[in-house]
Structure formats: structure tokens, C-alpha cells
Amino acid sequence: WLKSSHGWDGVRRDSGLLLFVGAEECQEMSRGAELAEAIGTSLASSTIEWGANLQVCEIIEADPSLAPAAMHGIKTALKRREPVPVLLGLSLLEMIVKNCGIAACRAINGSLAKALLETIKHRESWQYGLGRNLHKFGGSFLPGGTGVDEAERGHWLRARQKVLEILQLSVDAFMLHEGELQPLFTVYKQLRKEGYEFPGRSAAGA
């Protein structure tokens, strides 16, 4: 680290060139590292880490440009085959939506919206149905991980409900900003068209 007339600046050597990183850029790098650590703590746990989730929200509020990085971490969690990481990712997403508002929701891209849709439809997949039926009809003789027990099924049902809650929350809060949140609204409208019932609304609701 070198001290300039403007404060402490970082210096990095790259291909023989000195690249000067100003104090503001250093702060952004520090926030990015803090965000990565907080997301790692949140999504690697076996239970909801409220402190880490709140830290993620505070970092995004201070620097909304980091929201896409948080959404990428959440999307990775939603792609997991086990329900617990999915639930942790959804809990973090819900906190971000509630605390950081539209600035963070703009970072929900088509890829994350697709992951939310796949979470909703997980229990409708042929793999899930086969696994559950095999478990019901003598799954004890099957290799580990083949069956879907009732506890796991309950987790997936909770994940499904949580996605519906997040989508309804987002649509209600940002109805006047549909043009900025197309991925969210597209998934919401698709599920409504397919007859899914959202919390607080009937299938025939508005």
C-alpha cells in the first residue's frame, strides 16, 4: 500500500505495469469481499443465519451495484438438489427484497427467475415423483438418495410456498415498475395462468 495526497491507495503490478487503485475502488473491493463472506456464511449453513443475511442487505443498501453478485449466489443455491440450501437461498432473497427494495430486485435476471420457476415445479418433475413413489413402496432396499422421504418432501413444499410468497410480495410492492422487473413479472404471470394460487389471493383473483 502506498500513501498518496488523496489518502491510502492500493498498488497492483500487472504485466510490468503499475495499476493504481484509488481509495474509492479499494472500498468497493472491500465491500465485495465482505459480501462474498456473508453470502458464504448464509448459504453454507444448515439453518437461517439472520446476522449474515442482514449483513448482505446492509452491504447492498450501501452499494446497490453489488446486488447482481448476491443474486448469483442465490441462484447457485437454488440449483442445488437438496432442499435445505434452496430454502436458505430463498430466505436470503426474501430479506433482500424486503430490505433493499427495487434497487436490488432489478438484479433478478432471467436466469434467477428461471431458477425460481424450477423450484416451484420441482415436485412435479418425474425424478421427484419416481423417488417419492419408490420410497413409499419399500425404498429401504434402494441406494441412498434414491427415495424422497416425508421430511424432504416437506422442505420442498416450504420452498415452493416461499417462492410464491416472494413473487407476490415483489409484484404487490413494485406493480408500477413492471417494465424494470420483467423476469419477475413474467414468471408470476406464467404461474397465475397455469392456475397456481398465491398467498392472499385466489386463483380467480386480480
JSON list of C-alpha atoms in Angstrom, two decimals:
[
{"chain": "A", "resi": 1, "resn": "TRP", "atom": "CA", "xyz": [0.00, 0.00, 0.00]},
{"chain": "A", "resi": 2, "resn": "LEU", "atom": "CA", "xyz": [1.22, 3.50, -0.86]},
{"chain": "A", "resi": 3, "resn": "LYS", "atom": "CA", "xyz": [0.04, 6.76, 0.60]},
{"chain": "A", "resi": 4, "resn": "SER", "atom": "CA", "xyz": [-0.86, 9.47, -1.88]},
{"chain": "A", "resi": 5, "resn": "SER", "atom": "CA", "xyz": [-2.00, 13.04, -1.36]},
{"chain": "A", "resi": 6, "resn": "HIS", "atom": "CA", "xyz": [-5.58, 11.75, -1.54]},
{"chain": "A", "resi": 7, "resn": "GLY", "atom": "CA", "xyz": [-5.19, 9.01, 1.05]},
{"chain": "A", "resi": 8, "resn": "TRP", "atom": "CA", "xyz": [-4.21, 5.36, 1.02]},
{"chain": "A", "resi": 9, "resn": "ASP", "atom": "CA", "xyz": [-4.15, 3.88, -2.45]},
{"chain": "A", "resi": 10, "resn": "GLY", "atom": "CA", "xyz": [-3.66, 0.27, -3.47]},
{"chain": "A", "resi": 11, "resn": "VAL", "atom": "CA", "xyz": [-0.98, -0.61, -5.99]},
{"chain": "A", "resi": 12, "resn": "ARG", "atom": "CA", "xyz": [-1.07, -3.80, -8.07]},
{"chain": "A", "resi": 13, "resn": "ARG", "atom": "CA", "xyz": [1.53, -5.00, -10.61]},
{"chain": "A", "resi": 14, "resn": "ASP", "atom": "CA", "xyz": [0.15, -6.50, -13.82]},
{"chain": "A", "resi": 15, "resn": "SER", "atom": "CA", "xyz": [2.41, -7.37, -16.79]},
{"chain": "A", "resi": 16, "resn": "GLY", "atom": "CA", "xyz": [5.05, -4.99, -15.52]},
{"chain": "A", "resi": 17, "resn": "LEU", "atom": "CA", "xyz": [2.63, -2.07, -15.25]},
{"chain": "A", "resi": 18, "resn": "LEU", "atom": "CA", "xyz": [1.61, -0.36, -12.05]},
{"chain": "A", "resi": 19, "resn": "LEU", "atom": "CA", "xyz": [-2.15, -0.13, -11.76]},
{"chain": "A", "resi": 20, "resn": "PHE", "atom": "CA", "xyz": [-3.23, 2.40, -9.19]},
{"chain": "A", "resi": 21, "resn": "VAL", "atom": "CA", "xyz": [-6.48, 1.67, -7.45]},
{"chain": "A", "resi": 22, "resn": "GLY", "atom": "CA", "xyz": [-7.97, 4.70, -5.73]},
{"chain": "A", "resi": 23, "resn": "ALA", "atom": "CA", "xyz": [-9.33, 4.70, -2.22]},
{"chain": "A", "resi": 24, "resn": "GLU", "atom": "CA", "xyz": [-12.91, 4.54, -3.50]},
{"chain": "A", "resi": 25, "resn": "GLU", "atom": "CA", "xyz": [-12.15, 1.46, -5.61]},
{"chain": "A", "resi": 26, "resn": "CYS", "atom": "CA", "xyz": [-10.45, -0.15, -2.61]},
{"chain": "A", "resi": 27, "resn": "GLN", "atom": "CA", "xyz": [-13.60, 0.41, -0.58]},
{"chain": "A", "resi": 28, "resn": "GLU", "atom": "CA", "xyz": [-15.69, -1.25, -3.29]},
{"chain": "A", "resi": 29, "resn": "MET", "atom": "CA", "xyz": [-13.32, -4.22, -3.32]},
{"chain": "A", "resi": 30, "resn": "SER", "atom": "CA", "xyz": [-13.60, -4.46, 0.45]},
{"chain": "A", "resi": 31, "resn": "ARG", "atom": "CA", "xyz": [-17.39, -4.43, 0.28]},
{"chain": "A", "resi": 32, "resn": "GLY", "atom": "CA", "xyz": [-17.30, -7.11, -2.39]},
{"chain": "A", "resi": 33, "resn": "ALA", "atom": "CA", "xyz": [-15.15, -9.32, -0.17]},
{"chain": "A", "resi": 34, "resn": "GLU", "atom": "CA", "xyz": [-17.47, -8.73, 2.79]},
{"chain": "A", "resi": 35, "resn": "LEU", "atom": "CA", "xyz": [-20.47, -9.59, 0.64]},
{"chain": "A", "resi": 36, "resn": "ALA", "atom": "CA", "xyz": [-18.88, -12.83, -0.56]},
{"chain": "A", "resi": 37, "resn": "GLU", "atom": "CA", "xyz": [-18.06, -13.83, 3.01]},
{"chain": "A", "resi": 38, "resn": "ALA", "atom": "CA", "xyz": [-21.56, -13.02, 4.29]},
{"chain": "A", "resi": 39, "resn": "ILE", "atom": "CA", "xyz": [-23.24, -14.91, 1.44]},
{"chain": "A", "resi": 40, "resn": "GLY", "atom": "CA", "xyz": [-20.95, -17.87, 2.03]},
{"chain": "A", "resi": 41, "resn": "THR", "atom": "CA", "xyz": [-21.90, -17.92, 5.71]},
{"chain": "A", "resi": 42, "resn": "SER", "atom": "CA", "xyz": [-25.59, -17.59, 4.89]},
{"chain": "A", "resi": 43, "resn": "LEU", "atom": "CA", "xyz": [-25.80, -20.29, 2.25]},
{"chain": "A", "resi": 44, "resn": "ALA", "atom": "CA", "xyz": [-23.35, -22.83, 3.70]},
{"chain": "A", "resi": 45, "resn": "SER", "atom": "CA", "xyz": [-25.23, -23.17, 6.97]},
{"chain": "A", "resi": 46, "resn": "SER", "atom": "CA", "xyz": [-27.84, -25.73, 7.96]},
{"chain": "A", "resi": 47, "resn": "THR", "atom": "CA", "xyz": [-30.12, -23.07, 9.42]},
{"chain": "A", "resi": 48, "resn": "ILE", "atom": "CA", "xyz": [-31.02, -19.46, 8.63]},
{"chain": "A", "resi": 49, "resn": "GLU", "atom": "CA", "xyz": [-28.16, -17.13, 9.56]},
{"chain": "A", "resi": 50, "resn": "TRP", "atom": "CA", "xyz": [-30.07, -13.95, 10.34]},
{"chain": "A", "resi": 51, "resn": "GLY", "atom": "CA", "xyz": [-26.93, -11.95, 11.11]},
{"chain": "A", "resi": 52, "resn": "ALA", "atom": "CA", "xyz": [-25.26, -12.85, 7.83]},
{"chain": "A", "resi": 53, "resn": "ASN", "atom": "CA", "xyz": [-28.46, -12.18, 5.89]},
{"chain": "A", "resi": 54, "resn": "LEU", "atom": "CA", "xyz": [-28.79, -8.76, 7.49]},
{"chain": "A", "resi": 55, "resn": "GLN", "atom": "CA", "xyz": [-25.16, -8.01, 6.65]},
{"chain": "A", "resi": 56, "resn": "VAL", "atom": "CA", "xyz": [-25.83, -8.86, 3.00]},
{"chain": "A", "resi": 57, "resn": "CYS", "atom": "CA", "xyz": [-28.76, -6.43, 2.99]},
{"chain": "A", "resi": 58, "resn": "GLU", "atom": "CA", "xyz": [-26.70, -3.67, 4.59]},
{"chain": "A", "resi": 59, "resn": "ILE", "atom": "CA", "xyz": [-23.91, -4.09, 2.03]},
{"chain": "A", "resi": 60, "resn": "ILE", "atom": "CA", "xyz": [-26.35, -3.97, -0.89]},
{"chain": "A", "resi": 61, "resn": "GLU", "atom": "CA", "xyz": [-28.07, -0.91, 0.56]},
{"chain": "A", "resi": 62, "resn": "ALA", "atom": "CA", "xyz": [-24.69, 0.82, 0.78]},
{"chain": "A", "resi": 63, "resn": "ASP", "atom": "CA", "xyz": [-23.70, -0.29, -2.73]},
{"chain": "A", "resi": 64, "resn": "PRO", "atom": "CA", "xyz": [-26.57, -1.50, -4.97]},
{"chain": "A", "resi": 65, "resn": "SER", "atom": "CA", "xyz": [-24.06, -2.33, -7.72]},
{"chain": "A", "resi": 66, "resn": "LEU", "atom": "CA", "xyz": [-23.21, -5.46, -5.70]},
{"chain": "A", "resi": 67, "resn": "ALA", "atom": "CA", "xyz": [-26.78, -6.80, -5.92]},
{"chain": "A", "resi": 68, "resn": "PRO", "atom": "CA", "xyz": [-26.04, -8.93, -9.04]},
{"chain": "A", "resi": 69, "resn": "ALA", "atom": "CA", "xyz": [-23.30, -10.76, -7.14]},
{"chain": "A", "resi": 70, "resn": "ALA", "atom": "CA", "xyz": [-25.74, -11.57, -4.34]},
{"chain": "A", "resi": 71, "resn": "MET", "atom": "CA", "xyz": [-28.36, -12.77, -6.82]},
{"chain": "A", "resi": 72, "resn": "HIS", "atom": "CA", "xyz": [-25.78, -15.01, -8.48]},
{"chain": "A", "resi": 73, "resn": "GLY", "atom": "CA", "xyz": [-25.05, -16.65, -5.12]},
{"chain": "A", "resi": 74, "resn": "ILE", "atom": "CA", "xyz": [-28.76, -17.17, -4.51]},
{"chain": "A", "resi": 75, "resn": "LYS", "atom": "CA", "xyz": [-29.24, -18.68, -7.98]},
{"chain": "A", "resi": 76, "resn": "THR", "atom": "CA", "xyz": [-26.43, -21.14, -7.27]},
{"chain": "A", "resi": 77, "resn": "ALA", "atom": "CA", "xyz": [-28.17, -22.19, -4.05]},
{"chain": "A", "resi": 78, "resn": "LEU", "atom": "CA", "xyz": [-31.48, -22.68, -5.88]},
{"chain": "A", "resi": 79, "resn": "LYS", "atom": "CA", "xyz": [-29.77, -25.01, -8.34]},
{"chain": "A", "resi": 80, "resn": "ARG", "atom": "CA", "xyz": [-28.82, -27.44, -5.57]},
{"chain": "A", "resi": 81, "resn": "ARG", "atom": "CA", "xyz": [-30.58, -30.79, -5.49]},
{"chain": "A", "resi": 82, "resn": "GLU", "atom": "CA", "xyz": [-31.02, -30.71, -1.71]},
{"chain": "A", "resi": 83, "resn": "PRO", "atom": "CA", "xyz": [-33.90, -28.65, -0.28]},
{"chain": "A", "resi": 84, "resn": "VAL", "atom": "CA", "xyz": [-32.08, -27.02, 2.66]},
{"chain": "A", "resi": 85, "resn": "PRO", "atom": "CA", "xyz": [-29.68, -24.87, 0.55]},
{"chain": "A", "resi": 86, "resn": "VAL", "atom": "CA", "xyz": [-32.66, -23.88, -1.59]},
{"chain": "A", "resi": 87, "resn": "LEU", "atom": "CA", "xyz": [-34.61, -22.76, 1.48]},
{"chain": "A", "resi": 88, "resn": "LEU", "atom": "CA", "xyz": [-31.60, -20.80, 2.74]},
{"chain": "A", "resi": 89, "resn": "GLY", "atom": "CA", "xyz": [-31.26, -19.06, -0.62]},
{"chain": "A", "resi": 90, "resn": "LEU", "atom": "CA", "xyz": [-34.95, -18.17, -0.65]},
{"chain": "A", "resi": 91, "resn": "SER", "atom": "CA", "xyz": [-34.80, -16.80, 2.90]},
{"chain": "A", "resi": 92, "resn": "LEU", "atom": "CA", "xyz": [-31.90, -14.56, 1.89]},
{"chain": "A", "resi": 93, "resn": "LEU", "atom": "CA", "xyz": [-33.72, -13.44, -1.26]},
{"chain": "A", "resi": 94, "resn": "GLU", "atom": "CA", "xyz": [-36.83, -12.58, 0.76]},
{"chain": "A", "resi": 95, "resn": "MET", "atom": "CA", "xyz": [-34.80, -10.43, 3.16]},
{"chain": "A", "resi": 96, "resn": "ILE", "atom": "CA", "xyz": [-33.12, -8.63, 0.27]},
{"chain": "A", "resi": 97, "resn": "VAL", "atom": "CA", "xyz": [-36.46, -7.89, -1.41]},
{"chain": "A", "resi": 98, "resn": "LYS", "atom": "CA", "xyz": [-37.96, -6.59, 1.84]},
{"chain": "A", "resi": 99, "resn": "ASN", "atom": "CA", "xyz": [-34.96, -4.53, 2.95]},
{"chain": "A", "resi": 100, "resn": "CYS", "atom": "CA", "xyz": [-33.31, -3.35, -0.26]},
{"chain": "A", "resi": 101, "resn": "GLY", "atom": "CA", "xyz": [-36.33, -2.75, -2.47]},
{"chain": "A", "resi": 102, "resn": "ILE", "atom": "CA", "xyz": [-36.41, -2.24, -6.19]},
{"chain": "A", "resi": 103, "resn": "ALA", "atom": "CA", "xyz": [-32.72, -1.36, -6.44]},
{"chain": "A", "resi": 104, "resn": "ALA", "atom": "CA", "xyz": [-31.90, -4.97, -5.57]},
{"chain": "A", "resi": 105, "resn": "CYS", "atom": "CA", "xyz": [-34.85, -6.51, -7.44]},
{"chain": "A", "resi": 106, "resn": "ARG", "atom": "CA", "xyz": [-33.56, -5.04, -10.69]},
{"chain": "A", "resi": 107, "resn": "ALA", "atom": "CA", "xyz": [-30.71, -7.54, -10.36]},
{"chain": "A", "resi": 108, "resn": "ILE", "atom": "CA", "xyz": [-33.11, -10.50, -10.58]},
{"chain": "A", "resi": 109, "resn": "ASN", "atom": "CA", "xyz": [-32.38, -11.56, -14.14]},
{"chain": "A", "resi": 110, "resn": "GLY", "atom": "CA", "xyz": [-33.89, -14.22, -16.37]},
{"chain": "A", "resi": 111, "resn": "SER", "atom": "CA", "xyz": [-31.55, -16.89, -15.05]},
{"chain": "A", "resi": 112, "resn": "LEU", "atom": "CA", "xyz": [-32.58, -16.38, -11.43]},
{"chain": "A", "resi": 113, "resn": "ALA", "atom": "CA", "xyz": [-36.25, -16.07, -12.39]},
{"chain": "A", "resi": 114, "resn": "LYS", "atom": "CA", "xyz": [-35.95, -19.42, -14.19]},
{"chain": "A", "resi": 115, "resn": "ALA", "atom": "CA", "xyz": [-34.42, -20.97, -11.07]},
{"chain": "A", "resi": 116, "resn": "LEU", "atom": "CA", "xyz": [-37.39, -19.71, -9.04]},
{"chain": "A", "resi": 117, "resn": "LEU", "atom": "CA", "xyz": [-39.76, -21.27, -11.57]},
{"chain": "A", "resi": 118, "resn": "GLU", "atom": "CA", "xyz": [-37.88, -24.57, -11.45]},
{"chain": "A", "resi": 119, "resn": "THR", "atom": "CA", "xyz": [-38.13, -24.57, -7.66]},
{"chain": "A", "resi": 120, "resn": "ILE", "atom": "CA", "xyz": [-41.91, -24.21, -7.94]},
{"chain": "A", "resi": 121, "resn": "LYS", "atom": "CA", "xyz": [-42.11, -27.10, -10.38]},
{"chain": "A", "resi": 122, "resn": "HIS", "atom": "CA", "xyz": [-39.58, -29.33, -8.63]},
{"chain": "A", "resi": 123, "resn": "ARG", "atom": "CA", "xyz": [-42.11, -31.65, -7.07]},
{"chain": "A", "resi": 124, "resn": "GLU", "atom": "CA", "xyz": [-43.81, -32.05, -10.44]},
{"chain": "A", "resi": 125, "resn": "SER", "atom": "CA", "xyz": [-40.69, -33.44, -12.08]},
{"chain": "A", "resi": 126, "resn": "TRP", "atom": "CA", "xyz": [-40.59, -37.13, -12.97]},
{"chain": "A", "resi": 127, "resn": "GLN", "atom": "CA", "xyz": [-37.45, -37.64, -10.87]},
{"chain": "A", "resi": 128, "resn": "TYR", "atom": "CA", "xyz": [-39.19, -36.33, -7.76]},
{"chain": "A", "resi": 129, "resn": "GLY", "atom": "CA", "xyz": [-42.33, -38.40, -8.37]},
{"chain": "A", "resi": 130, "resn": "LEU", "atom": "CA", "xyz": [-40.34, -41.57, -9.02]},
{"chain": "A", "resi": 131, "resn": "GLY", "atom": "CA", "xyz": [-38.18, -41.06, -5.95]},
{"chain": "A", "resi": 132, "resn": "ARG", "atom": "CA", "xyz": [-41.16, -40.47, -3.70]},
{"chain": "A", "resi": 133, "resn": "ASN", "atom": "CA", "xyz": [-43.08, -43.49, -5.01]},
{"chain": "A", "resi": 134, "resn": "LEU", "atom": "CA", "xyz": [-40.06, -45.75, -4.63]},
{"chain": "A", "resi": 135, "resn": "HIS", "atom": "CA", "xyz": [-39.66, -44.55, -1.07]},
{"chain": "A", "resi": 136, "resn": "LYS", "atom": "CA", "xyz": [-43.33, -45.24, -0.29]},
{"chain": "A", "resi": 137, "resn": "PHE", "atom": "CA", "xyz": [-43.18, -48.76, -1.72]},
{"chain": "A", "resi": 138, "resn": "GLY", "atom": "CA", "xyz": [-40.16, -50.21, 0.00]},
{"chain": "A", "resi": 139, "resn": "GLY", "atom": "CA", "xyz": [-37.41, -47.66, -0.53]},
{"chain": "A", "resi": 140, "resn": "SER", "atom": "CA", "xyz": [-35.25, -49.29, 2.15]},
{"chain": "A", "resi": 141, "resn": "PHE", "atom": "CA", "xyz": [-33.65, -51.63, -0.41]},
{"chain": "A", "resi": 142, "resn": "LEU", "atom": "CA", "xyz": [-32.70, -48.75, -2.72]},
{"chain": "A", "resi": 143, "resn": "PRO", "atom": "CA", "xyz": [-29.33, -46.97, -2.85]},
{"chain": "A", "resi": 144, "resn": "GLY", "atom": "CA", "xyz": [-29.00, -43.96, -0.58]},
{"chain": "A", "resi": 145, "resn": "GLY", "atom": "CA", "xyz": [-30.54, -40.80, -2.01]},
{"chain": "A", "resi": 146, "resn": "THR", "atom": "CA", "xyz": [-32.96, -42.58, -4.33]},
{"chain": "A", "resi": 147, "resn": "GLY", "atom": "CA", "xyz": [-36.09, -42.08, -2.28]},
{"chain": "A", "resi": 148, "resn": "VAL", "atom": "CA", "xyz": [-37.73, -38.84, -1.20]},
{"chain": "A", "resi": 149, "resn": "ASP", "atom": "CA", "xyz": [-38.84, -39.10, 2.42]},
{"chain": "A", "resi": 150, "resn": "GLU", "atom": "CA", "xyz": [-41.60, -37.07, 4.01]},
{"chain": "A", "resi": 151, "resn": "ALA", "atom": "CA", "xyz": [-39.18, -34.66, 5.70]},
{"chain": "A", "resi": 152, "resn": "GLU", "atom": "CA", "xyz": [-37.54, -33.80, 2.38]},
{"chain": "A", "resi": 153, "resn": "ARG", "atom": "CA", "xyz": [-40.93, -33.53, 0.73]},
{"chain": "A", "resi": 154, "resn": "GLY", "atom": "CA", "xyz": [-41.96, -31.07, 3.43]},
{"chain": "A", "resi": 155, "resn": "HIS", "atom": "CA", "xyz": [-38.87, -28.97, 2.76]},
{"chain": "A", "resi": 156, "resn": "TRP", "atom": "CA", "xyz": [-39.65, -28.79, -0.95]},
{"chain": "A", "resi": 157, "resn": "LEU", "atom": "CA", "xyz": [-43.24, -27.80, -0.22]},
{"chain": "A", "resi": 158, "resn": "ARG", "atom": "CA", "xyz": [-41.95, -24.99, 2.01]},
{"chain": "A", "resi": 159, "resn": "ALA", "atom": "CA", "xyz": [-39.59, -23.89, -0.75]},
{"chain": "A", "resi": 160, "resn": "ARG", "atom": "CA", "xyz": [-42.46, -23.85, -3.24]},
{"chain": "A", "resi": 161, "resn": "GLN", "atom": "CA", "xyz": [-44.59, -21.75, -0.90]},
{"chain": "A", "resi": 162, "resn": "LYS", "atom": "CA", "xyz": [-41.70, -19.37, -0.21]},
{"chain": "A", "resi": 163, "resn": "VAL", "atom": "CA", "xyz": [-41.21, -18.70, -3.93]},
{"chain": "A", "resi": 164, "resn": "LEU", "atom": "CA", "xyz": [-44.92, -17.90, -4.30]},
{"chain": "A", "resi": 165, "resn": "GLU", "atom": "CA", "xyz": [-44.68, -15.52, -1.33]},
{"chain": "A", "resi": 166, "resn": "ILE", "atom": "CA", "xyz": [-41.62, -13.74, -2.74]},
{"chain": "A", "resi": 167, "resn": "LEU", "atom": "CA", "xyz": [-43.21, -13.34, -6.15]},
{"chain": "A", "resi": 168, "resn": "GLN", "atom": "CA", "xyz": [-46.46, -11.98, -4.70]},
{"chain": "A", "resi": 169, "resn": "LEU", "atom": "CA", "xyz": [-44.54, -9.65, -2.40]},
{"chain": "A", "resi": 170, "resn": "SER", "atom": "CA", "xyz": [-42.49, -8.30, -5.29]},
{"chain": "A", "resi": 171, "resn": "VAL", "atom": "CA", "xyz": [-45.47, -7.81, -7.60]},
{"chain": "A", "resi": 172, "resn": "ASP", "atom": "CA", "xyz": [-47.50, -6.04, -4.92]},
{"chain": "A", "resi": 173, "resn": "ALA", "atom": "CA", "xyz": [-44.62, -3.77, -3.93]},
{"chain": "A", "resi": 174, "resn": "PHE", "atom": "CA", "xyz": [-43.40, -2.89, -7.43]},
{"chain": "A", "resi": 175, "resn": "MET", "atom": "CA", "xyz": [-46.51, -3.11, -9.58]},
{"chain": "A", "resi": 176, "resn": "LEU", "atom": "CA", "xyz": [-45.77, 0.29, -11.12]},
{"chain": "A", "resi": 177, "resn": "HIS", "atom": "CA", "xyz": [-42.28, -0.84, -12.14]},
{"chain": "A", "resi": 178, "resn": "GLU", "atom": "CA", "xyz": [-43.14, -3.91, -14.21]},
{"chain": "A", "resi": 179, "resn": "GLY", "atom": "CA", "xyz": [-41.03, -2.68, -17.10]},
{"chain": "A", "resi": 180, "resn": "GLU", "atom": "CA", "xyz": [-37.93, -2.74, -14.90]},
{"chain": "A", "resi": 181, "resn": "LEU", "atom": "CA", "xyz": [-38.65, -6.17, -13.44]},
{"chain": "A", "resi": 182, "resn": "GLN", "atom": "CA", "xyz": [-39.70, -8.16, -16.47]},
{"chain": "A", "resi": 183, "resn": "PRO", "atom": "CA", "xyz": [-38.17, -11.52, -15.39]},
{"chain": "A", "resi": 184, "resn": "LEU", "atom": "CA", "xyz": [-40.11, -11.48, -12.10]},
{"chain": "A", "resi": 185, "resn": "PHE", "atom": "CA", "xyz": [-43.39, -10.41, -13.65]},
{"chain": "A", "resi": 186, "resn": "THR", "atom": "CA", "xyz": [-43.05, -12.92, -16.49]},
{"chain": "A", "resi": 187, "resn": "VAL", "atom": "CA", "xyz": [-42.71, -15.84, -14.07]},
{"chain": "A", "resi": 188, "resn": "TYR", "atom": "CA", "xyz": [-45.53, -14.51, -11.90]},
{"chain": "A", "resi": 189, "resn": "LYS", "atom": "CA", "xyz": [-47.91, -14.20, -14.85]},
{"chain": "A", "resi": 190, "resn": "GLN", "atom": "CA", "xyz": [-46.97, -17.63, -16.16]},
{"chain": "A", "resi": 191, "resn": "LEU", "atom": "CA", "xyz": [-47.75, -19.27, -12.82]},
{"chain": "A", "resi": 192, "resn": "ARG", "atom": "CA", "xyz": [-51.02, -17.37, -12.47]},
{"chain": "A", "resi": 193, "resn": "LYS", "atom": "CA", "xyz": [-52.01, -18.50, -15.96]},
{"chain": "A", "resi": 194, "resn": "GLU", "atom": "CA", "xyz": [-51.21, -22.11, -15.02]},
{"chain": "A", "resi": 195, "resn": "GLY", "atom": "CA", "xyz": [-53.54, -21.88, -12.04]},
{"chain": "A", "resi": 196, "resn": "TYR", "atom": "CA", "xyz": [-51.12, -21.56, -9.13]},
{"chain": "A", "resi": 197, "resn": "GLU", "atom": "CA", "xyz": [-52.62, -19.88, -6.09]},
{"chain": "A", "resi": 198, "resn": "PHE", "atom": "CA", "xyz": [-50.56, -17.18, -4.46]},
{"chain": "A", "resi": 199, "resn": "PRO", "atom": "CA", "xyz": [-50.67, -16.26, -0.76]},
{"chain": "A", "resi": 200, "resn": "GLY", "atom": "CA", "xyz": [-53.59, -13.96, -0.02]},
{"chain": "A", "resi": 201, "resn": "ARG", "atom": "CA", "xyz": [-55.10, -14.37, -3.48]},
{"chain": "A", "resi": 202, "resn": "SER", "atom": "CA", "xyz": [-57.37, -16.95, -5.04]},
{"chain": "A", "resi": 203, "resn": "ALA", "atom": "CA", "xyz": [-56.80, -18.40, -8.48]},
{"chain": "A", "resi": 204, "resn": "ALA", "atom": "CA", "xyz": [-59.58, -16.14, -9.73]},
{"chain": "A", "resi": 205, "resn": "GLY", "atom": "CA", "xyz": [-58.14, -13.05, -8.06]},
{"chain": "A", "resi": 206, "resn": "ALA", "atom": "CA", "xyz": [-56.79, -10.00, -9.79]}
]
